């Protein structure tokens, strides 16, 4: 009898030691991708949990008697009584060159059918943002190739610029144009809660323009769980941080954070966290601030790399004062606001110059662009004001008429079709021509035709001038004289052609 009791005691001690070593718990409740687990006394926040059968979860609620965890993958396989083990690992994703040109999910697993990812390095999805001492001021332009943005709302490397507007106003188009225009910047496009067909179309467009050679696509589609949609932007940010740490420039686009906040709200309500305004949990501001703060331009001692963030927010009926939009506006360094009325009036990109702003401003512009854009902002601002006033006035003085006509021509020059970014030198000469009054005599209806032929003329006859502007990134006296000569020459050719 004594021997039997000793054996039982020995077995209990062994089980206790095993439980302490592996820290095993039991699922007491499961549903909608969320599990409540008892017995995980040594678990850490954001630790990866093993549910067996190749199913993993993430510990998010650390309560007194149980742990609330979200499950990745098929949660229907997890039942009440399932054994759960801690892994001792905080959630991390593969990073590095091997991901470029690939489409992956929120855990960094390939979903493009091109075989496994060759990545030796892993980064945690959650990381503390670089401190002020490690950063330097944003002073290098990130060219989008979109005239209206590069001239009026310049974006710098290491900046966080919000793209905001209603549904179907061209927000994603601006992001894709920016990716297409990059040459020496690694781009990460994070699709959150979008249709799989839309993501496939975007990837096809990037492949068509050879942009997948410098792009990673992280996809958490609408059919994926709320957990995967919640993790996707953090995973994309970690992938970008790797390149920043290597001293390179990276750009990450979050499309879009409205759906990200909705997925976090869904998770939080299932985890029984108390809800606040619009049923979002109290830490929804921290959700986006800890993500966007990771965008930075590092100083020389820390590699000189940069991570630029372009978050996208979808508004409802132009309401930029709603909860999530105001949160993200206060976190970012400016916003590009796209207006439905302008979009339907045929102004593409449908940029509202009044609300749109870049808090980095001229610091993120080349000297050549500064030379032509300073006057442009003033002319456009006067035009917007006078246009509203002119609707109620029957008789206008010649000066007001001239300002309105100039504004109409500037608006026309700033229009741009999607997926066709314009090189910096060509942007500078087109804007130089319109701000210096060379287009005042050209009919508004044929401005686009004039502009394309003017650029074509420069490419054929004065390729050297365009390459000088691209290299020096400014307009000196000699270049201005050459431009004046070429423009006058082209004007006479164009007028002759128009008369015929």
CSV table of C-alpha atoms in Angstrom, one decimal:
chain,number,residue,atom,x,y,z
A,1,UNK,CA,0.0,0.0,0.0
A,2,UNK,CA,2.9,2.4,0.9
A,3,UNK,CA,4.6,1.5,-2.4
A,4,UNK,CA,1.4,2.3,-4.3
A,5,UNK,CA,1.0,5.7,-2.6
A,6,UNK,CA,4.7,6.5,-3.2
A,7,UNK,CA,4.2,5.7,-6.9
A,8,UNK,CA,1.1,7.9,-7.1
A,9,UNK,CA,3.0,10.8,-5.4
A,10,UNK,CA,5.9,10.4,-7.7
A,11,UNK,CA,3.6,10.5,-10.8
A,12,UNK,CA,1.8,13.6,-9.5
A,13,UNK,CA,5.2,15.4,-8.9
A,14,UNK,CA,6.3,14.4,-12.4
A,15,UNK,CA,3.1,15.8,-13.9
A,16,UNK,CA,3.5,19.0,-12.0
A,17,UNK,CA,7.1,19.4,-13.1
A,18,UNK,CA,6.0,18.7,-16.7
A,19,UNK,CA,3.2,21.3,-16.5
A,20,UNK,CA,5.6,23.8,-15.0
A,21,UNK,CA,8.2,23.2,-17.7
A,22,UNK,CA,5.7,23.2,-20.6
A,23,UNK,CA,3.1,25.4,-18.9
A,24,UNK,CA,0.0,23.6,-20.2
A,25,UNK,CA,-3.5,24.9,-20.0
A,26,UNK,CA,-7.0,23.8,-21.0
A,27,UNK,CA,-9.6,25.4,-23.3
A,28,UNK,CA,-12.7,26.1,-21.2
A,29,UNK,CA,-14.7,28.0,-23.8
A,30,UNK,CA,-14.3,28.6,-27.6
A,31,UNK,CA,-16.3,30.5,-30.2
A,32,UNK,CA,-15.9,32.9,-33.1
A,33,UNK,CA,-12.1,32.5,-33.2
A,34,UNK,CA,-11.6,33.3,-29.5
A,35,UNK,CA,-10.7,30.8,-26.8
A,36,UNK,CA,-10.6,31.1,-23.0
A,37,UNK,CA,-7.9,29.0,-21.4
A,38,UNK,CA,-7.3,28.0,-17.8
A,39,UNK,CA,-3.9,27.0,-16.3
A,40,UNK,CA,-1.5,29.1,-18.3
A,41,UNK,CA,0.1,30.8,-15.3
A,42,UNK,CA,3.5,31.6,-17.0
A,43,UNK,CA,2.1,33.1,-20.3
A,44,UNK,CA,3.2,36.5,-21.7
A,45,UNK,CA,1.2,39.1,-23.5
A,46,UNK,CA,1.3,38.5,-27.3
A,47,UNK,CA,2.9,35.1,-26.8
A,48,UNK,CA,2.3,32.4,-29.4
A,49,UNK,CA,0.2,29.5,-28.1
A,50,UNK,CA,0.1,26.0,-29.5
A,51,UNK,CA,-3.3,24.3,-29.7
A,52,UNK,CA,-2.0,21.2,-31.5
A,53,UNK,CA,-2.9,20.1,-35.1
A,54,UNK,CA,-0.8,22.9,-36.4
A,55,UNK,CA,-3.2,25.5,-35.0
A,56,UNK,CA,-1.7,28.5,-33.1
A,57,UNK,CA,-3.2,31.4,-31.2
A,58,UNK,CA,-2.1,34.7,-29.6
A,59,UNK,CA,-2.5,35.5,-25.9
A,60,UNK,CA,-4.2,38.9,-25.6
A,61,UNK,CA,-6.3,39.0,-22.3
A,62,UNK,CA,-4.3,38.0,-19.2
A,63,UNK,CA,-6.9,37.7,-16.5
A,64,UNK,CA,-6.7,36.4,-12.9
A,65,UNK,CA,-8.1,32.9,-13.6
A,66,UNK,CA,-7.9,32.5,-17.3
A,67,UNK,CA,-6.3,33.8,-20.6
A,68,UNK,CA,-8.2,35.2,-23.6
A,69,UNK,CA,-6.6,34.2,-26.9
A,70,UNK,CA,-7.4,34.6,-30.5
A,71,UNK,CA,-6.9,31.6,-32.8
A,72,UNK,CA,-5.2,31.7,-36.2
A,73,UNK,CA,-6.6,29.4,-38.9
A,74,UNK,CA,-9.5,27.0,-38.5
A,75,UNK,CA,-10.9,27.5,-34.9
A,76,UNK,CA,-13.6,24.9,-35.4
A,77,UNK,CA,-10.9,22.2,-34.7
A,78,UNK,CA,-10.4,23.6,-31.2
A,79,UNK,CA,-12.9,22.2,-28.7
A,80,UNK,CA,-13.6,22.6,-25.0
A,81,UNK,CA,-11.0,20.6,-23.1
A,82,UNK,CA,-8.3,21.0,-25.9
A,83,UNK,CA,-4.8,21.1,-24.4
A,84,UNK,CA,-2.9,24.4,-25.0
A,85,UNK,CA,0.9,24.9,-24.6
A,86,UNK,CA,2.9,28.1,-24.3
A,87,UNK,CA,5.8,28.3,-26.9
A,88,UNK,CA,7.9,30.9,-25.1
A,89,UNK,CA,7.9,32.9,-28.4
A,90,UNK,CA,6.4,36.3,-29.1
A,91,UNK,CA,4.7,36.4,-32.5
A,92,UNK,CA,7.2,37.1,-35.3
A,93,UNK,CA,7.2,37.2,-39.1
A,94,UNK,CA,9.9,36.3,-41.7
A,95,UNK,CA,11.6,39.4,-43.2
A,96,UNK,CA,14.3,40.1,-45.8
A,97,UNK,CA,15.1,40.1,-49.5
A,98,UNK,CA,13.4,36.7,-50.0
A,99,UNK,CA,9.9,38.3,-49.6
A,100,UNK,CA,10.3,40.9,-52.4
A,101,UNK,CA,8.0,40.1,-55.3
A,102,UNK,CA,5.8,37.8,-53.2
A,103,UNK,CA,2.3,37.9,-51.9
A,104,UNK,CA,2.1,36.7,-48.2
A,105,UNK,CA,-0.5,36.5,-45.5
A,106,UNK,CA,-0.4,38.3,-42.1
A,107,UNK,CA,1.9,35.6,-40.7
A,108,UNK,CA,4.4,35.9,-43.6
A,109,UNK,CA,3.3,32.6,-45.2
A,110,UNK,CA,3.2,32.6,-49.1
A,111,UNK,CA,-0.2,32.6,-50.8
A,112,UNK,CA,0.9,33.2,-54.4
A,113,UNK,CA,1.7,29.6,-55.2
A,114,UNK,CA,5.4,30.4,-55.9
A,115,UNK,CA,6.9,28.0,-53.3
A,116,UNK,CA,8.2,28.6,-49.8
A,117,UNK,CA,9.8,31.9,-48.6
A,118,UNK,CA,13.5,31.8,-48.2
A,119,UNK,CA,14.0,34.0,-45.1
A,120,UNK,CA,16.7,33.5,-42.5
A,121,UNK,CA,15.6,36.5,-40.3
A,122,UNK,CA,12.5,37.0,-38.3
A,123,UNK,CA,11.2,40.2,-36.7
A,124,UNK,CA,8.6,40.5,-33.9
A,125,UNK,CA,5.3,42.0,-35.2
A,126,UNK,CA,5.1,44.4,-32.3
A,127,UNK,CA,8.2,46.6,-31.6
A,128,UNK,CA,8.9,49.9,-29.7
A,129,UNK,CA,9.2,52.8,-32.2
A,130,UNK,CA,12.7,54.4,-32.5
A,131,UNK,CA,13.3,57.3,-30.0
A,132,UNK,CA,13.9,60.9,-30.9
A,133,UNK,CA,17.7,60.6,-30.5
A,134,UNK,CA,17.8,57.9,-33.1
A,135,UNK,CA,15.9,59.9,-35.7
A,136,UNK,CA,16.8,62.8,-38.0
A,137,UNK,CA,14.6,65.4,-39.7
A,138,UNK,CA,12.7,64.4,-42.8
A,139,UNK,CA,14.4,66.2,-45.7
A,140,UNK,CA,14.6,63.7,-48.7
A,141,UNK,CA,11.6,63.7,-51.1
A,142,UNK,CA,9.6,60.5,-51.8
A,143,UNK,CA,8.4,61.2,-55.3
A,144,UNK,CA,4.9,59.9,-56.0
A,145,UNK,CA,5.0,60.8,-59.7
A,146,UNK,CA,1.6,62.7,-59.1
A,147,UNK,CA,2.0,66.3,-60.0
A,148,UNK,CA,-0.6,67.6,-57.6
A,149,UNK,CA,0.9,65.8,-54.7
A,150,UNK,CA,4.6,66.4,-55.4
A,151,UNK,CA,4.0,70.1,-56.0
A,152,UNK,CA,1.4,70.9,-53.3
A,153,UNK,CA,1.6,68.2,-50.6
A,154,UNK,CA,5.1,66.9,-50.8
A,155,UNK,CA,5.9,63.6,-49.0
A,156,UNK,CA,9.3,63.0,-47.4
A,157,UNK,CA,11.1,59.7,-46.6
A,158,UNK,CA,10.3,58.8,-43.1
A,159,UNK,CA,7.0,60.8,-43.0
A,160,UNK,CA,3.5,59.5,-42.2
A,161,UNK,CA,1.0,61.0,-44.7
A,162,UNK,CA,-2.7,60.0,-44.4
A,163,UNK,CA,-4.8,59.4,-47.6
A,164,UNK,CA,-8.4,60.0,-46.7
A,165,UNK,CA,-11.7,60.2,-48.5
A,166,UNK,CA,-15.0,58.4,-49.3
A,167,UNK,CA,-15.2,55.1,-51.0
A,168,UNK,CA,-14.3,55.1,-54.7
A,169,UNK,CA,-12.5,58.5,-54.8
A,170,UNK,CA,-9.1,57.1,-55.9
A,171,UNK,CA,-7.2,56.5,-52.6
A,172,UNK,CA,-5.7,53.2,-53.6
A,173,UNK,CA,-4.8,54.6,-57.0
A,174,UNK,CA,-2.6,57.2,-55.4
A,175,UNK,CA,-0.9,54.5,-53.3
A,176,UNK,CA,-0.3,52.2,-56.4
A,177,UNK,CA,1.0,55.2,-58.5
A,178,UNK,CA,3.5,55.9,-55.7
A,179,UNK,CA,4.7,52.3,-55.8
A,180,UNK,CA,5.0,52.3,-59.6
A,181,UNK,CA,7.1,55.5,-59.4
A,182,UNK,CA,9.7,54.1,-57.0
A,183,UNK,CA,13.1,53.0,-58.2
A,184,UNK,CA,15.3,52.7,-55.1
A,185,UNK,CA,12.6,52.3,-52.4
A,186,UNK,CA,11.3,48.9,-51.2
A,187,UNK,CA,7.5,49.0,-51.0
A,188,UNK,CA,5.1,47.0,-48.8
A,189,UNK,CA,1.4,47.1,-49.7
A,190,UNK,CA,-0.8,45.8,-46.9
A,191,UNK,CA,-4.4,45.0,-48.0
A,192,UNK,CA,-6.8,44.8,-45.0
A,193,UNK,CA,-10.3,43.5,-45.4
A,194,UNK,CA,-10.5,43.9,-49.2
A,195,UNK,CA,-12.0,41.5,-51.7
A,196,UNK,CA,-9.6,38.8,-52.9
A,197,UNK,CA,-10.4,39.8,-56.6
A,198,UNK,CA,-9.4,43.4,-55.9
A,199,UNK,CA,-6.1,42.3,-54.4
A,200,UNK,CA,-5.5,40.0,-57.4
A,201,UNK,CA,-6.1,42.9,-59.8
A,202,UNK,CA,-3.7,45.1,-57.9
A,203,UNK,CA,-1.0,42.5,-58.0
A,204,UNK,CA,-1.6,42.0,-61.7
A,205,UNK,CA,-1.2,45.8,-62.2
A,206,UNK,CA,2.1,45.8,-60.2
A,207,UNK,CA,3.4,42.9,-62.3
A,208,UNK,CA,2.3,44.6,-65.5
A,209,UNK,CA,4.4,47.7,-64.6
A,210,UNK,CA,7.4,45.6,-63.3
A,211,UNK,CA,6.8,47.1,-59.8
A,212,UNK,CA,6.6,43.7,-58.1
A,213,UNK,CA,10.4,43.7,-58.4
A,214,UNK,CA,10.6,46.0,-55.4
A,215,UNK,CA,7.3,45.2,-53.7
A,216,UNK,CA,5.9,42.9,-51.0
A,217,UNK,CA,2.1,42.4,-50.8
A,218,UNK,CA,0.7,41.4,-47.4
A,219,UNK,CA,-2.9,40.3,-47.9
A,220,UNK,CA,-5.6,39.8,-45.2
A,221,UNK,CA,-8.7,39.7,-47.3
A,222,UNK,CA,-12.3,40.1,-46.2
A,223,UNK,CA,-12.7,36.3,-46.1
A,224,UNK,CA,-9.8,36.1,-43.6
A,225,UNK,CA,-10.5,36.2,-39.8
A,226,UNK,CA,-10.5,39.4,-37.8
A,227,UNK,CA,-7.3,38.2,-36.2
A,228,UNK,CA,-5.4,38.1,-39.5
A,229,UNK,CA,-6.8,41.5,-40.5
A,230,UNK,CA,-5.6,42.9,-37.1
A,231,UNK,CA,-2.1,41.5,-37.5
A,232,UNK,CA,-1.5,42.4,-41.2
A,233,UNK,CA,-0.4,46.0,-40.8
A,234,UNK,CA,2.0,45.1,-37.9
A,235,UNK,CA,3.5,42.3,-40.1
A,236,UNK,CA,3.9,44.7,-43.0
A,237,UNK,CA,5.6,47.3,-40.7
A,238,UNK,CA,8.0,44.7,-39.4
A,239,UNK,CA,9.0,43.8,-43.0
A,240,UNK,CA,9.6,47.4,-43.7
A,241,UNK,CA,11.6,47.9,-40.5
A,242,UNK,CA,14.1,45.2,-41.6
A,243,UNK,CA,15.0,47.3,-44.7
A,244,UNK,CA,15.2,50.5,-42.6
A,245,UNK,CA,17.6,48.7,-40.3
A,246,UNK,CA,19.7,47.8,-43.3
A,247,UNK,CA,20.1,51.5,-44.1
A,248,UNK,CA,17.6,51.3,-47.0
A,249,UNK,CA,14.5,53.3,-47.8
A,250,UNK,CA,11.1,51.5,-47.4
A,251,UNK,CA,7.5,52.6,-48.0
A,252,UNK,CA,4.6,50.8,-46.3
A,253,UNK,CA,0.9,51.4,-47.4
A,254,UNK,CA,-1.9,50.4,-45.0
A,255,UNK,CA,-5.1,49.9,-47.1
A,256,UNK,CA,-7.1,50.6,-45.0
A,257,UNK,CA,-7.0,51.4,-41.3
A,258,UNK,CA,-10.8,51.8,-41.0
A,259,UNK,CA,-11.2,48.1,-41.6
A,260,UNK,CA,-8.3,47.4,-39.3
A,261,UNK,CA,-10.0,49.3,-36.5
A,262,UNK,CA,-13.3,47.4,-37.2
A,263,UNK,CA,-11.5,44.0,-37.0
A,264,UNK,CA,-9.9,45.1,-33.7
A,265,UNK,CA,-13.3,46.1,-32.4
A,266,UNK,CA,-14.7,42.7,-33.3
A,267,UNK,CA,-11.8,40.9,-31.6
A,268,UNK,CA,-12.1,43.1,-28.5
A,269,UNK,CA,-15.9,42.5,-28.1
A,270,UNK,CA,-15.4,38.8,-28.4
A,271,UNK,CA,-12.6,39.0,-25.7
A,272,UNK,CA,-15.2,40.8,-23.6
A,273,UNK,CA,-13.2,44.0,-23.3
A,274,UNK,CA,-15.4,47.0,-22.3
A,275,UNK,CA,-16.5,49.1,-25.3
A,276,UNK,CA,-16.4,52.9,-25.5
A,277,UNK,CA,-17.3,55.4,-28.2
A,278,UNK,CA,-18.9,53.7,-31.3
A,279,UNK,CA,-18.3,50.3,-29.5
A,280,UNK,CA,-14.5,50.6,-30.1
A,281,UNK,CA,-12.3,49.7,-27.1
A,282,UNK,CA,-10.6,52.5,-25.2
A,283,UNK,CA,-7.2,51.7,-26.6
A,284,UNK,CA,-8.1,52.1,-30.3
A,285,UNK,CA,-6.0,55.2,-30.5
A,286,UNK,CA,-3.0,53.3,-29.2
A,287,UNK,CA,-3.8,50.6,-31.8
A,288,UNK,CA,-2.8,53.0,-34.7
A,289,UNK,CA,-0.4,55.3,-32.9
A,290,UNK,CA,2.0,52.4,-32.0
A,291,UNK,CA,1.9,51.3,-35.6
A,292,UNK,CA,2.4,54.6,-37.3
A,293,UNK,CA,5.1,55.8,-34.8
A,294,UNK,CA,7.4,53.1,-36.2
A,295,UNK,CA,7.8,55.1,-39.4
A,296,UNK,CA,11.0,57.1,-39.1
A,297,UNK,CA,14.0,58.6,-40.8
A,298,UNK,CA,17.1,57.2,-38.9
A,299,UNK,CA,20.2,59.3,-38.3
A,300,UNK,CA,23.7,58.3,-39.6
A,301,UNK,CA,24.7,56.5,-36.4
A,302,UNK,CA,21.6,54.2,-36.8
A,303,UNK,CA,22.1,53.3,-40.5
A,304,UNK,CA,20.5,56.3,-42.2
A,305,UNK,CA,17.5,54.2,-43.4
A,306,UNK,CA,13.9,55.3,-43.5
A,307,UNK,CA,10.4,53.9,-43.3
A,308,UNK,CA,7.6,56.0,-44.8
A,309,UNK,CA,4.0,55.2,-43.9
A,310,UNK,CA,0.9,56.0,-46.1
A,311,UNK,CA,-2.1,54.9,-44.1
A,312,UNK,CA,-5.5,55.0,-45.9
A,313,UNK,CA,-8.8,55.9,-44.1
A,314,UNK,CA,-12.2,55.5,-45.7
A,315,UNK,CA,-14.7,58.2,-44.6
A,316,UNK,CA,-18.5,57.9,-44.6
A,317,UNK,CA,-20.3,60.8,-46.4
A,318,UNK,CA,-17.3,63.2,-46.2
A,319,UNK,CA,-17.2,63.0,-42.4
A,320,UNK,CA,-13.6,63.6,-41.6
A,321,UNK,CA,-14.6,64.5,-38.0
A,322,UNK,CA,-15.6,60.9,-37.2
A,323,UNK,CA,-13.8,58.9,-34.4
A,324,UNK,CA,-11.2,56.9,-36.4
A,325,UNK,CA,-10.5,59.6,-39.0
A,326,UNK,CA,-9.7,62.2,-36.3
A,327,UNK,CA,-7.6,59.7,-34.4
A,328,UNK,CA,-5.4,59.0,-37.4
A,329,UNK,CA,-5.3,62.7,-38.5
A,330,UNK,CA,-3.8,63.5,-35.1
A,331,UNK,CA,-1.2,60.8,-35.4
A,332,UNK,CA,0.1,61.6,-38.9
A,333,UNK,CA,2.2,64.4,-40.4
A,334,UNK,CA,-0.5,65.6,-42.8
A,335,UNK,CA,-3.3,64.3,-45.0
A,336,UNK,CA,-4.2,64.0,-48.6
A,337,UNK,CA,-8.0,64.6,-48.7
A,338,UNK,CA,-9.9,63.3,-51.8
A,339,UNK,CA,-13.3,64.9,-52.4
A,340,UNK,CA,-16.2,63.0,-54.1
A,341,UNK,CA,-17.5,66.2,-55.8
A,342,UNK,CA,-14.2,66.9,-57.5
A,343,UNK,CA,-13.9,63.2,-58.5
A,344,UNK,CA,-17.3,63.2,-60.2
A,345,UNK,CA,-16.5,66.5,-61.8
A,346,UNK,CA,-13.6,64.8,-63.6
A,347,UNK,CA,-10.7,66.2,-61.5
A,348,UNK,CA,-8.4,63.2,-61.0
A,349,UNK,CA,-6.7,63.0,-58.5
A,350,UNK,CA,-9.7,64.6,-56.7
A,351,UNK,CA,-7.5,66.6,-54.3
A,352,UNK,CA,-9.0,69.1,-52.0
A,353,UNK,CA,-6.2,71.7,-51.7
A,354,UNK,CA,-7.9,73.4,-48.8
A,355,UNK,CA,-8.0,70.5,-46.3
A,356,UNK,CA,-5.0,68.6,-47.7
A,357,UNK,CA,-1.7,69.5,-46.0
A,358,UNK,CA,1.9,68.2,-45.5
A,359,UNK,CA,3.5,69.2,-42.2
A,360,UNK,CA,6.9,68.5,-43.7
A,361,UNK,CA,6.3,70.9,-46.6
A,362,UNK,CA,9.1,72.4,-48.6
A,363,UNK,CA,11.7,70.4,-46.6
A,364,UNK,CA,10.6,67.3,-48.7
A,365,UNK,CA,10.9,69.0,-52.1
A,366,UNK,CA,13.7,69.4,-54.6
A,367,UNK,CA,14.8,73.0,-55.3
A,368,UNK,CA,13.4,72.8,-58.8
A,369,UNK,CA,9.9,71.8,-57.6
A,370,UNK,CA,10.1,74.6,-54.9
A,371,UNK,CA,10.8,77.1,-57.6
A,372,UNK,CA,7.6,76.3,-59.6
A,373,UNK,CA,5.3,75.2,-56.8
A,374,UNK,CA,5.4,78.3,-54.5
A,375,UNK,CA,3.6,80.4,-57.1
A,376,UNK,CA,1.3,77.5,-57.9
A,377,UNK,CA,-0.2,77.2,-54.4
A,378,UNK,CA,-1.0,80.9,-54.4
A,379,UNK,CA,-2.6,80.9,-57.8
A,380,UNK,CA,-4.7,77.8,-57.0
A,381,UNK,CA,-5.8,79.2,-53.6
A,382,UNK,CA,-6.9,82.5,-55.3
A,383,UNK,CA,-8.7,80.5,-58.0
A,384,UNK,CA,-10.7,78.4,-55.6
A,385,UNK,CA,-11.8,81.5,-53.7
A,386,UNK,CA,-12.6,83.5,-56.8
A,387,UNK,CA,-14.4,80.6,-58.5
A,388,UNK,CA,-16.9,80.4,-55.6
A,389,UNK,CA,-17.4,84.2,-55.7
A,390,UNK,CA,-17.7,84.4,-59.5
A,391,UNK,CA,-20.8,82.2,-59.5
A,392,UNK,CA,-22.8,85.0,-58.1
A,393,UNK,CA,-21.2,87.9,-60.0
A,394,UNK,CA,-22.3,88.8,-63.5
A,395,UNK,CA,-19.6,91.3,-64.4
A,396,UNK,CA,-15.9,90.7,-63.4
A,397,UNK,CA,-13.0,93.0,-63.8
A,398,UNK,CA,-10.2,91.8,-66.2
A,399,UNK,CA,-7.7,90.9,-63.4
A,400,UNK,CA,-10.2,88.6,-61.7
A,401,UNK,CA,-11.1,87.0,-65.0
A,402,UNK,CA,-7.4,86.5,-65.7
A,403,UNK,CA,-6.9,84.8,-62.3
A,404,UNK,CA,-9.9,82.5,-62.9
A,405,UNK,CA,-8.6,81.5,-66.3
A,406,UNK,CA,-5.1,80.8,-64.9
A,407,UNK,CA,-6.7,78.7,-62.2
A,408,UNK,CA,-8.6,76.7,-64.7
A,409,UNK,CA,-5.5,75.9,-66.7
A,410,UNK,CA,-3.5,75.0,-63.5
A,411,UNK,CA,-6.3,72.6,-62.5
A,412,UNK,CA,-6.2,71.1,-66.0
A,413,UNK,CA,-2.4,70.6,-65.9
A,414,UNK,CA,-2.7,68.9,-62.5
A,415,UNK,CA,-5.1,66.3,-63.8
A,416,UNK,CA,-3.5,63.0,-64.3
A,417,UNK,CA,-4.8,59.5,-65.5
A,418,UNK,CA,-4.3,56.6,-63.1
A,419,UNK,CA,-1.1,54.4,-63.2
A,420,UNK,CA,0.9,56.9,-65.2
A,421,UNK,CA,3.4,58.6,-62.8
A,422,UNK,CA,5.3,61.6,-64.3
A,423,UNK,CA,9.1,61.9,-63.9
A,424,UNK,CA,10.3,64.9,-61.8
A,425,UNK,CA,11.9,66.9,-64.7
A,426,UNK,CA,8.7,66.6,-66.8
A,427,UNK,CA,6.6,67.8,-63.8
A,428,UNK,CA,8.8,70.8,-63.3
A,429,UNK,CA,8.7,72.0,-66.9
A,430,UNK,CA,4.9,71.5,-67.2
A,431,UNK,CA,4.3,73.5,-64.0
A,432,UNK,CA,6.9,76.1,-65.0
A,433,UNK,CA,5.0,76.7,-68.3
A,434,UNK,CA,1.6,77.1,-66.7
A,435,UNK,CA,2.8,79.3,-63.8
A,436,UNK,CA,4.7,81.6,-66.2
A,437,UNK,CA,1.6,82.3,-68.3
A,438,UNK,CA,2.6,80.3,-71.4
A,439,UNK,CA,-0.7,78.4,-71.3
A,440,UNK,CA,-2.9,81.5,-70.8
A,441,UNK,CA,-3.6,81.7,-74.5
A,442,UNK,CA,-4.3,78.0,-75.0
A,443,UNK,CA,-7.9,76.9,-74.8
A,444,UNK,CA,-8.7,74.9,-71.6
A,445,UNK,CA,-10.2,72.0,-73.7
A,446,UNK,CA,-6.9,71.4,-75.4
A,447,UNK,CA,-4.5,71.9,-72.4
A,448,UNK,CA,-3.9,68.1,-72.0
A,449,UNK,CA,-3.1,67.8,-75.7
A,450,UNK,CA,-0.8,70.8,-75.5
A,451,UNK,CA,1.0,69.4,-72.5
A,452,UNK,CA,1.6,66.0,-73.9
A,453,UNK,CA,3.0,67.5,-77.2
A,454,UNK,CA,5.1,70.0,-75.3
A,455,UNK,CA,6.7,67.2,-73.2
A,456,UNK,CA,7.2,65.1,-76.4
A,457,UNK,CA,8.8,68.1,-78.1
A,458,UNK,CA,11.3,68.5,-75.2
A,459,UNK,CA,12.1,64.7,-75.2
A,460,UNK,CA,12.9,64.8,-78.9
A,461,UNK,CA,14.6,68.2,-79.3
A,462,UNK,CA,15.9,69.0,-75.8
A,463,UNK,CA,16.5,65.7,-74.0
A,464,UNK,CA,19.7,67.2,-72.6
A,465,UNK,CA,17.7,69.9,-70.8
A,466,UNK,CA,15.4,67.4,-69.2
A,467,UNK,CA,18.3,65.2,-68.0
A,468,UNK,CA,20.0,68.3,-66.6
A,469,UNK,CA,16.9,69.3,-64.6
A,470,UNK,CA,16.6,65.6,-63.4
A,471,UNK,CA,20.3,65.6,-62.3
A,472,UNK,CA,20.6,69.0,-60.8
A,473,UNK,CA,17.0,69.0,-59.4
A,474,UNK,CA,16.8,72.8,-59.9
A,475,UNK,CA,16.3,75.5,-62.5
A,476,UNK,CA,19.3,77.9,-62.9
A,477,UNK,CA,19.4,81.0,-65.1
A,478,UNK,CA,20.8,79.1,-68.1
A,479,UNK,CA,18.1,76.4,-67.9
A,480,UNK,CA,15.4,79.0,-67.6
A,481,UNK,CA,16.6,80.9,-70.7
A,482,UNK,CA,16.8,77.6,-72.6
A,483,UNK,CA,13.3,76.7,-71.4
A,484,UNK,CA,11.9,80.1,-72.5
A,485,UNK,CA,13.5,79.7,-76.0
A,486,UNK,CA,12.2,76.1,-76.4
A,487,UNK,CA,8.7,77.0,-75.1
A,488,UNK,CA,8.3,80.0,-77.4
A,489,UNK,CA,9.5,77.8,-80.3
A,490,UNK,CA,7.0,75.1,-79.5
A,491,UNK,CA,4.1,77.7,-79.0
A,492,UNK,CA,4.6,78.9,-82.6
A,493,UNK,CA,4.6,75.3,-83.9
A,494,UNK,CA,1.5,74.4,-81.9
A,495,UNK,CA,-0.4,77.6,-83.0
A,496,UNK,CA,0.4,76.9,-86.6
A,497,UNK,CA,-0.9,73.3,-86.2
A,498,UNK,CA,-4.0,74.5,-84.4
A,499,UNK,CA,-4.9,77.0,-87.2
A,500,UNK,CA,-4.6,74.2,-89.8
